GROMACS .gro file of C-alpha atoms in nm:
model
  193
    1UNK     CA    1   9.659  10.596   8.980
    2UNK     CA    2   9.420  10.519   9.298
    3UNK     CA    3   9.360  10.191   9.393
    4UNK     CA    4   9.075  10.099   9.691
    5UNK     CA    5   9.179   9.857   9.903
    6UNK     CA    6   8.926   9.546  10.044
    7UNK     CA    7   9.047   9.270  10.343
    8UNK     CA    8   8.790   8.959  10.418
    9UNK     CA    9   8.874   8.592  10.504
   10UNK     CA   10   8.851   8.260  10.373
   11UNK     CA   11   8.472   8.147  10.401
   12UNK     CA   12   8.317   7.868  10.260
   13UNK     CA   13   8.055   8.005  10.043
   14UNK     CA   14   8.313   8.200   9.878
   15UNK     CA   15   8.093   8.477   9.896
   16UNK     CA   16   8.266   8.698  10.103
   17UNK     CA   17   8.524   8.744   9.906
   18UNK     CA   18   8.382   8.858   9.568
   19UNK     CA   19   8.126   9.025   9.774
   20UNK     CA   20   8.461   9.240   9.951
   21UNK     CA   21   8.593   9.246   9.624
   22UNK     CA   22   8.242   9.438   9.451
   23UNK     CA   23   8.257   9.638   9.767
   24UNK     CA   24   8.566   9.789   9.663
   25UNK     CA   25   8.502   9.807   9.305
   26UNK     CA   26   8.195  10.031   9.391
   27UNK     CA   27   8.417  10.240   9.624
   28UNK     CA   28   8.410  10.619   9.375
   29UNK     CA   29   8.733  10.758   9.336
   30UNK     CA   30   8.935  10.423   9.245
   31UNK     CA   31   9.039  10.267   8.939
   32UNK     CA   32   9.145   9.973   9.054
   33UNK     CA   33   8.996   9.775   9.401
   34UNK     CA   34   9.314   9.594   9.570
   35UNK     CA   35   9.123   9.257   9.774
   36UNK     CA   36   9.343   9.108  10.022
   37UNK     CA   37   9.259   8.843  10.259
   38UNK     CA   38   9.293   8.889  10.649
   39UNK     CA   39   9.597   8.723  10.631
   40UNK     CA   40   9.778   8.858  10.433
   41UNK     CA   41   9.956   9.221  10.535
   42UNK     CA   42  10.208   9.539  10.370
   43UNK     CA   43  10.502   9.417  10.421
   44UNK     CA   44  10.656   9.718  10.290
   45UNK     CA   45  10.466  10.026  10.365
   46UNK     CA   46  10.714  10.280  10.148
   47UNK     CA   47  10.662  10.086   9.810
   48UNK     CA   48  10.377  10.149   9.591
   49UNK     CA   49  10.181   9.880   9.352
   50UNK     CA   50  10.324  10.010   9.032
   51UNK     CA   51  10.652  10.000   9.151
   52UNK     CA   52  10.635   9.662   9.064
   53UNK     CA   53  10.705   9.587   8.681
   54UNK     CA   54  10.457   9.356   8.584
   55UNK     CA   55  10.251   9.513   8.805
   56UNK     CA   56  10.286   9.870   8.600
   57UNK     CA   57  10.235   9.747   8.314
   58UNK     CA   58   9.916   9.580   8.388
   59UNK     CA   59   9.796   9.841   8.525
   60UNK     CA   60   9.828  10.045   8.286
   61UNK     CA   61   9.728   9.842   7.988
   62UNK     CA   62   9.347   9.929   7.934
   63UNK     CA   63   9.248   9.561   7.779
   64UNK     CA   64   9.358   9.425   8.205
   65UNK     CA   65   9.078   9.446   8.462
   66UNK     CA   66   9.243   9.189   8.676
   67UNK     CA   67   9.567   9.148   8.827
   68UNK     CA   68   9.632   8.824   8.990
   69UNK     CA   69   9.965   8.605   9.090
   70UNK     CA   70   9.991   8.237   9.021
   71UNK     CA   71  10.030   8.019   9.319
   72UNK     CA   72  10.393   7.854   9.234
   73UNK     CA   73  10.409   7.576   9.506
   74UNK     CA   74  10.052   7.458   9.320
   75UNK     CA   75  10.220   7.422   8.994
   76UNK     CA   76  10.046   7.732   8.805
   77UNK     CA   77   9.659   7.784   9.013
   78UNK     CA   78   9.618   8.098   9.102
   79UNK     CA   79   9.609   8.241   9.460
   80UNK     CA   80   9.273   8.454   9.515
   81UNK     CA   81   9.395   8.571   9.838
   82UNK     CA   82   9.531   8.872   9.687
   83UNK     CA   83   9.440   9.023   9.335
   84UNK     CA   84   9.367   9.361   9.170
   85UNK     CA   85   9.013   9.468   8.971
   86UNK     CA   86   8.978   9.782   8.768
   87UNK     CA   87   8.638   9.932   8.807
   88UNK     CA   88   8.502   9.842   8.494
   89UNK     CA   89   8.184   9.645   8.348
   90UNK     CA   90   8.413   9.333   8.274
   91UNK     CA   91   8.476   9.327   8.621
   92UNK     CA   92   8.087   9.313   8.755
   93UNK     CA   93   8.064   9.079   8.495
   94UNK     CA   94   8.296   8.857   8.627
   95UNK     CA   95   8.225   8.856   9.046
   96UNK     CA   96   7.854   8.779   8.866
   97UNK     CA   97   8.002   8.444   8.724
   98UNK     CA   98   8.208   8.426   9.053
   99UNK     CA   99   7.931   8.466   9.261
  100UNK     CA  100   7.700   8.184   9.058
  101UNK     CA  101   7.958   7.932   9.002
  102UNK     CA  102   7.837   7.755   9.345
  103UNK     CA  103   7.928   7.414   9.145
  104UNK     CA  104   8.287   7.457   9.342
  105UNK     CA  105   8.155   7.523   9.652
  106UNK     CA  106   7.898   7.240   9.743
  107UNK     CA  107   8.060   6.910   9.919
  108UNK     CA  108   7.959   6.605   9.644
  109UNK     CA  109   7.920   6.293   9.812
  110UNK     CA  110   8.226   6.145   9.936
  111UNK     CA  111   8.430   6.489   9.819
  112UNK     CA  112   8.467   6.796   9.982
  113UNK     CA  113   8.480   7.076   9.753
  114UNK     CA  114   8.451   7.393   9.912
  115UNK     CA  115   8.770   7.456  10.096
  116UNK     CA  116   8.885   7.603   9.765
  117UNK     CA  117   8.553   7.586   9.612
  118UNK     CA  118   8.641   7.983   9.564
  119UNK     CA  119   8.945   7.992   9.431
  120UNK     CA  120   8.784   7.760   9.197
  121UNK     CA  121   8.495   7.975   9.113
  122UNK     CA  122   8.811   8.216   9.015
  123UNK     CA  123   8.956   7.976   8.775
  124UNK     CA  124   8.676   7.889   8.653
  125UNK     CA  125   8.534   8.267   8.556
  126UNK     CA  126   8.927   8.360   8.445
  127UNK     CA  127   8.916   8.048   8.216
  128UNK     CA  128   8.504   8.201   8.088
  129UNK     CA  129   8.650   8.540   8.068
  130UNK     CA  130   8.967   8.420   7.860
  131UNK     CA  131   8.802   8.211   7.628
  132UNK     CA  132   8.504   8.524   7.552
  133UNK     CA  133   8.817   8.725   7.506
  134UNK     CA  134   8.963   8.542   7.205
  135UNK     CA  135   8.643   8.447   7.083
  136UNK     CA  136   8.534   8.813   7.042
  137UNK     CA  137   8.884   8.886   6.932
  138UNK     CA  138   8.952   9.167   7.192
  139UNK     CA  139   9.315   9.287   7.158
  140UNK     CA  140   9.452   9.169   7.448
  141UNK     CA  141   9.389   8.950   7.775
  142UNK     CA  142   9.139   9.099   8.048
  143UNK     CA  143   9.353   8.887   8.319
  144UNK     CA  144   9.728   8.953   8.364
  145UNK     CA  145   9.998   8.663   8.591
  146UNK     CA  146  10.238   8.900   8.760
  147UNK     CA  147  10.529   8.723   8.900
  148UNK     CA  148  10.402   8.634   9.292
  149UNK     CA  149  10.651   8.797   9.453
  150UNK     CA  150  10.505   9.124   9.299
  151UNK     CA  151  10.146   9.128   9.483
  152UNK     CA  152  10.115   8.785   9.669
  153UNK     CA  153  10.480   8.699   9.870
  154UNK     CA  154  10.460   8.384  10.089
  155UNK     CA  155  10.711   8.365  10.392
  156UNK     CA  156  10.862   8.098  10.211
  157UNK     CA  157  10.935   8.320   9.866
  158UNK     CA  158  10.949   8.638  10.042
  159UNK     CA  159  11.227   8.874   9.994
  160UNK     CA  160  11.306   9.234  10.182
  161UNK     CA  161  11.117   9.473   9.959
  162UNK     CA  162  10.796   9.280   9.895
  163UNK     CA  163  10.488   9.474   9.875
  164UNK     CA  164  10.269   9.237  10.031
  165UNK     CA  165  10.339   8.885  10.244
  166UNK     CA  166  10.071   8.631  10.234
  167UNK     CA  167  10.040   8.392  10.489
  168UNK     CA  168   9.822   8.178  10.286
  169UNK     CA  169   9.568   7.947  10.484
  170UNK     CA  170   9.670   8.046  10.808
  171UNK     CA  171   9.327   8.188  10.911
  172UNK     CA  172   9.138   7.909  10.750
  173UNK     CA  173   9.327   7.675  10.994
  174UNK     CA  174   9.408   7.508  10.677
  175UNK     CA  175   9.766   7.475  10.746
  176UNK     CA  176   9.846   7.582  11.139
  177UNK     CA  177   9.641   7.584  11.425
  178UNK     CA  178   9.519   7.944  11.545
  179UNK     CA  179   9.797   7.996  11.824
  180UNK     CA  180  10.018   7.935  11.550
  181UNK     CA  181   9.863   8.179  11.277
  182UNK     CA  182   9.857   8.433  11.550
  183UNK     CA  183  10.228   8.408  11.647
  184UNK     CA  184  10.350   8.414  11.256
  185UNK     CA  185  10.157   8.726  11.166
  186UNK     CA  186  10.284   8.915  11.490
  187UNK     CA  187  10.653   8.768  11.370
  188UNK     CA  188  10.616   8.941  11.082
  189UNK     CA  189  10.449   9.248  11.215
  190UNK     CA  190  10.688   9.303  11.468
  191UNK     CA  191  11.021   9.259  11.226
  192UNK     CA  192  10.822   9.583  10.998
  193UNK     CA  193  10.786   9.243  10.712
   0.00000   0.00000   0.00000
């Protein structure tokens, strides 16, 4: 199984990151398109995707065209730093309703949605996607929740063997200051992750 991989950051229109994500899924030669933010790294360069079980499975059940982790410290959300797409017409479908759900991303009056106005956009399509799903009476789900630890580690959760550590927020200054982000991704890419 090939999978393509995609990096961007965290950017307010949200675009950049289904527009990394169609990037990859356009790439020829890939099944699946592998979108990780910029900062988020391998933490363990020897391990492949499938050798993680939910991960396997999901990707190689042919109802699943996306693979994505639920954020646990959120209480269930998802984390779009990090998620798989097969290359598939579900999955253009989808970064379409991404891409036009700017309803997340605008700042209302008084509110300011967009710092995870595209994380929403993601919630919002999975929730579109899940509902056409068992309205149509598919067999199956289109989105599979692997266990985080599988695809979307944070240093908090992360355990030797990890495929990929997520240091969610750090570039979007969200939760340290740049100095900061800078010296916690070279602590983890100077222990190998």
């Amino acid at each position: 199984m090939t999978v393509g991989v995609s990096t961007g950051g965290r950017t307010t229109d949200g675009g950049g990151r289904s527009a990394a994500a169609l990037r990859a899924d356009a790439t020829p030669g890939h099944e699946w398109a592998l979108y990780m933010d910029s900062d988020a790294i391998f933490a363990n360069i020897d391990a492949a995707l499938e050798d993680g079980e939910h991960l396997a499975r999901a990707m190689n059940d042919p109802a699943v065209h996306m693979i994505i982790a639920r954020d646990r410290p959120s209480g269930g959300r998802i984390n779009n730093g990090v998620f798989l797409l097969r290359r598939s017409n579900w999955t253009e479908h989808f970064l379409g309703v991404v891409w036009n759900a700017t309803q997340f991303l605008l700042d209302a009056p008084g509110q300011r949605n967009s710092r995870f106005g595209d994380q929403r956009a993601f919630e919002f399509a999975i929730e579109q996607a899940e509902a056409e799903a068992e309205l149509s009476q598919s067999p199956g789900h289109p989105v599979a929740y692997v266990p985080q630890r599988e695809i979307n580690s944070f240093p908090s959760t992360y355990k030797s063997g990890d495929i990929i550590i997520h240091i969610a927020g750090c570039l979007a200054g969200a939760r340290r200051s740049r100095p900061q982000c800078a010296a916690e991704l070279g602590r983890w890419a100077a222990k190998g992750a």
